[in-house]
Structure formats: C-alpha cells, structure tokens
Amino acid sequence: GSRDAVLTAINLVAGYGAAPVLSDLNLEVRPGEMVAVIGANGAGKSTMMRALAGLLRPIDGDVILDDQRIDKIAAHRIAARGLALVPEGRQVFPELSVYDNLELGANTRRDVDYAAEIEAVLKRFPRLRERLHGRAGLLSGGEQQMLAIARGMMAKPRILLLDEPSLGLAPAMINELYDVLADLRDEGITILLVDQIAVLALAVADRGYVIDSGKIVRDDSAAALASDPEVEAAYLGHV
Ligand code: ATP
C-alpha cells in the first residue's frame, strides 16, 4: 500500500475453518477517503471487517494501521489505536441510556470531556438528543444504527468501519442514514463501508472495491464502478 494509507490489508487470509473465506485480499484506505466494498451475499464482507478489526485472527497477511502492523494484536488494542468498527446488527447496549452508550464509545480514550464530546456528536445526530436519557433498546432500528455510528465516532477514530449500516432499516431511514454518511464523508472522516445496497454505498463513497469469493476483483473510483455495466448487472440490481 501507499505510505500514507490509514489502513492497508496485504494478502489477507482469514476464515473460520479449513477453507479460508478471504484469500490474498488487498485493499487500502487513505486519509479522508470513504471506501466502499461491495459484493454478493457470502462474499466475505463481514469476515473482512472482523479480520481488519481484530475480532477474527487473520491466518496470514498483514493489516497495517498508519504504519504499524495490527494483525497480531487484540481487538481492544486495535480500537485504542484508532480503528472503530460499527458491527452488523447495530449492537447497542439496550438497557443503558443513549447517553451511557455514547460515553462507552470513548472508553478507549483518556482525559475525555464526555459532556462536551457528546454534545458535539449530538449535533450530527439530532434524533438522539430527544432520546438521550431513554433506554437505547427503546429506539427504532434506524435510531439504534445512528447511535451505533455515533458511539463509534465518540472514539475519535482514525478510521471508522461500517458493516451493513442499512441492514433491516425502512427505506426512509436508510435515506436519512446515508445523508449522515455523506456529511461524514464531506467532513473528511476516513471510512470503510460495506453495504448490501451497493448502489447507495457507491453513490456516497469516493472509491470502491468489488469482493467475490473472498478476493478483490475490481478496484476503481466509486463513480466508475457505479456506471460499469458488469458491476451493474451483478450487484446494483438488488435494491
Ligand atoms: P452477508 O452480507 O450475507 O453477511 P458477507 O459478504 O458479509 O455476506 P460473510 O458473512 O463474511 O459474508 O461470510 C462469508 C462466508 O463465511 C460464508 O460462507 C459464511 O457462511 C461463512 N461464515 C461467516 N461467519 C461464519 C462463522 N462464524 N463460522 C463459520 N463460517 C462463517
């Protein structure tokens, strides 16, 4: 990868049993980029996210955050170094308040002025302000996804990994969510995004990769991928 990449995967191999899901996967995300990875069901997108974040120990290959290898260190240390994963399925703590969920997002950092930072995050996610002291489990699905992303932002990460943020959300909520993602991109937050709705992911991203059977098979600007007839036929029809 290039020297200034925030996150680089080199020949990454990962999986669960004898046959790896990911084989020799290469990608990089540069500062301020939003990069989308698109691919069919079961292509290995979530496996890739988990391997990058240290939740799944890679079998082989390198994962580099800034200029340090992270593929052999524990997930919580990777988080402390600035990689925040918002996993599939908006995993908030349902019994805790929205406020406490946000506060937990910053627990990898020291000397945090929680009130000030929560205030800053709420500016981006105004829906959460109205529910700040209510239980997170009472939020709608879309609001929980917003909370999961907001909690990721509380870590002030070098890079934010978003795994299937639109999964299971109503169309209106998906649009609202993608408006927020466009704002984050415009502000230069570095993001690696996976979404089943490839047309949305490519519309918001700067660059994209196509993953097929655990390998990257295309790499281009998001606009070029979105207008490519082969990509369109294979991935953009299922909205
Ligand atoms: P989807 O959008 O359907 O989640 P994906 O591209 O994210 O697809 P993965 O979830 O990474 O794909 O799954 C890739 C392959 O790994 C699939 O064949 C899946 O069955 C398998 N797999 C995923 N999780 C596990 C697991 N915990 N144990 C064993 N196999 C798994």
PDB file of N, CA and C in Angstrom, residues 24 46-47 58 60 87 104 108 126 129 131 138 140-141 146 153 157 168 190 198-199 221 226 238:
ATOM      1  N   ASP A  24      -5.840 -13.832   0.060  1.00  0.00           N
ATOM      2  CA  ASP A  24      -4.988 -12.802  -0.536  1.00  0.00           C
ATOM      3  C   ASP A  24      -5.749 -11.536  -0.869  1.00  0.00           C
ATOM      4  N   SER A  46     -18.325  -9.266   5.789  1.00  0.00           N
ATOM      5  CA  SER A  46     -18.274  -9.180   7.258  1.00  0.00           C
ATOM      6  C   SER A  46     -17.021  -9.851   7.799  1.00  0.00           C
ATOM      7  N   THR A  47     -16.626 -10.936   7.178  1.00  0.00           N
ATOM      8  CA  THR A  47     -15.397 -11.616   7.596  1.00  0.00           C
ATOM      9  C   THR A  47     -14.208 -10.668   7.455  1.00  0.00           C
ATOM     10  N   PRO A  58      -6.416 -13.074  11.693  1.00  0.00           N
ATOM     11  CA  PRO A  58      -6.048 -13.475  10.336  1.00  0.00           C
ATOM     12  C   PRO A  58      -5.142 -14.707  10.342  1.00  0.00           C
ATOM     13  N   ASP A  60      -3.183 -15.337   7.680  1.00  0.00           N
ATOM     14  CA  ASP A  60      -1.953 -14.894   7.021  1.00  0.00           C
ATOM     15  C   ASP A  60      -2.170 -13.473   6.497  1.00  0.00           C
ATOM     16  N   PRO A  87     -20.332  -2.797  14.092  1.00  0.00           N
ATOM     17  CA  PRO A  87     -20.630  -4.107  13.519  1.00  0.00           C
ATOM     18  C   PRO A  87     -22.023  -4.193  12.933  1.00  0.00           C
ATOM     19  N   LEU A 104     -19.648   5.172  26.605  1.00  0.00           N
ATOM     20  CA  LEU A 104     -18.854   3.947  26.449  1.00  0.00           C
ATOM     21  C   LEU A 104     -18.021   3.964  25.176  1.00  0.00           C
ATOM     22  N   THR A 108     -11.935   4.015  25.123  1.00  0.00           N
ATOM     23  CA  THR A 108     -10.547   3.732  24.758  1.00  0.00           C
ATOM     24  C   THR A 108      -9.674   4.975  24.911  1.00  0.00           C
ATOM     25  N   PRO A 126     -29.210  14.599  15.557  1.00  0.00           N
ATOM     26  CA  PRO A 126     -30.192  15.302  16.382  1.00  0.00           C
ATOM     27  C   PRO A 126     -31.300  14.393  16.915  1.00  0.00           C
ATOM     28  N   ARG A 129     -30.702  13.295  20.448  1.00  0.00           N
ATOM     29  CA  ARG A 129     -30.814  14.265  21.542  1.00  0.00           C
ATOM     30  C   ARG A 129     -32.156  14.122  22.261  1.00  0.00           C
ATOM     31  N   ARG A 131     -33.798  11.577  22.689  1.00  0.00           N
ATOM     32  CA  ARG A 131     -33.898  10.300  23.394  1.00  0.00           C
ATOM     33  C   ARG A 131     -32.734  10.071  24.350  1.00  0.00           C
ATOM     34  N   LEU A 138     -35.154   1.139  23.413  1.00  0.00           N
ATOM     35  CA  LEU A 138     -36.455   1.669  23.013  1.00  0.00           C
ATOM     36  C   LEU A 138     -36.380   2.486  21.725  1.00  0.00           C
ATOM     37  N   SER A 140     -35.929   3.231  17.699  1.00  0.00           N
ATOM     38  CA  SER A 140     -36.249   2.491  16.469  1.00  0.00           C
ATOM     39  C   SER A 140     -34.953   1.893  15.910  1.00  0.00           C
ATOM     40  N   GLY A 141     -35.106   0.984  14.965  1.00  0.00           N
ATOM     41  CA  GLY A 141     -33.933   0.360  14.347  1.00  0.00           C
ATOM     42  C   GLY A 141     -32.980   1.389  13.759  1.00  0.00           C
ATOM     43  N   MET A 146     -28.026   4.812  14.097  1.00  0.00           N
ATOM     44  CA  MET A 146     -27.409   6.134  14.289  1.00  0.00           C
ATOM     45  C   MET A 146     -26.590   6.147  15.583  1.00  0.00           C
ATOM     46  N   MET A 153     -18.068   7.175  16.622  1.00  0.00           N
ATOM     47  CA  MET A 153     -17.439   8.490  16.464  1.00  0.00           C
ATOM     48  C   MET A 153     -16.862   9.002  17.783  1.00  0.00           C
ATOM     49  N   PRO A 157     -12.027   8.016  16.052  1.00  0.00           N
ATOM     50  CA  PRO A 157     -11.144   7.051  15.395  1.00  0.00           C
ATOM     51  C   PRO A 157     -10.372   7.665  14.228  1.00  0.00           C
ATOM     52  N   GLY A 168     -31.839  -4.089   7.446  1.00  0.00           N
ATOM     53  CA  GLY A 168     -33.086  -4.176   8.202  1.00  0.00           C
ATOM     54  C   GLY A 168     -33.793  -2.857   8.455  1.00  0.00           C
ATOM     55  N   THR A 190     -12.433   9.408   7.716  1.00  0.00           N
ATOM     56  CA  THR A 190     -11.973   8.257   6.935  1.00  0.00           C
ATOM     57  C   THR A 190     -12.853   7.053   7.251  1.00  0.00           C
ATOM     58  N   ALA A 198     -25.535  -1.862  -2.810  1.00  0.00           N
ATOM     59  CA  ALA A 198     -24.311  -1.356  -3.424  1.00  0.00           C
ATOM     60  C   ALA A 198     -24.516  -0.006  -4.091  1.00  0.00           C
ATOM     61  N   VAL A 199     -25.697   0.206  -4.647  1.00  0.00           N
ATOM     62  CA  VAL A 199     -25.935   1.455  -5.358  1.00  0.00           C
ATOM     63  C   VAL A 199     -25.819   2.640  -4.397  1.00  0.00           C
ATOM     64  N   SER A 221     -12.698   4.075  -8.997  1.00  0.00           N
ATOM     65  CA  SER A 221     -13.480   5.132  -8.365  1.00  0.00           C
ATOM     66  C   SER A 221     -14.904   4.621  -8.204  1.00  0.00           C
ATOM     67  N   ALA A 226     -19.957   2.369 -10.347  1.00  0.00           N
ATOM     68  CA  ALA A 226     -21.420   2.512 -10.393  1.00  0.00           C
ATOM     69  C   ALA A 226     -21.942   2.536 -11.819  1.00  0.00           C
ATOM     70  N   HIS A 238     -30.178  -5.268  -7.025  1.00  0.00           N
ATOM     71  CA  HIS A 238     -30.947  -5.778  -5.884  1.00  0.00           C
ATOM     72  C   HIS A 238     -31.208  -4.701  -4.846  1.00  0.00           C
TER      73      HIS A 238
END
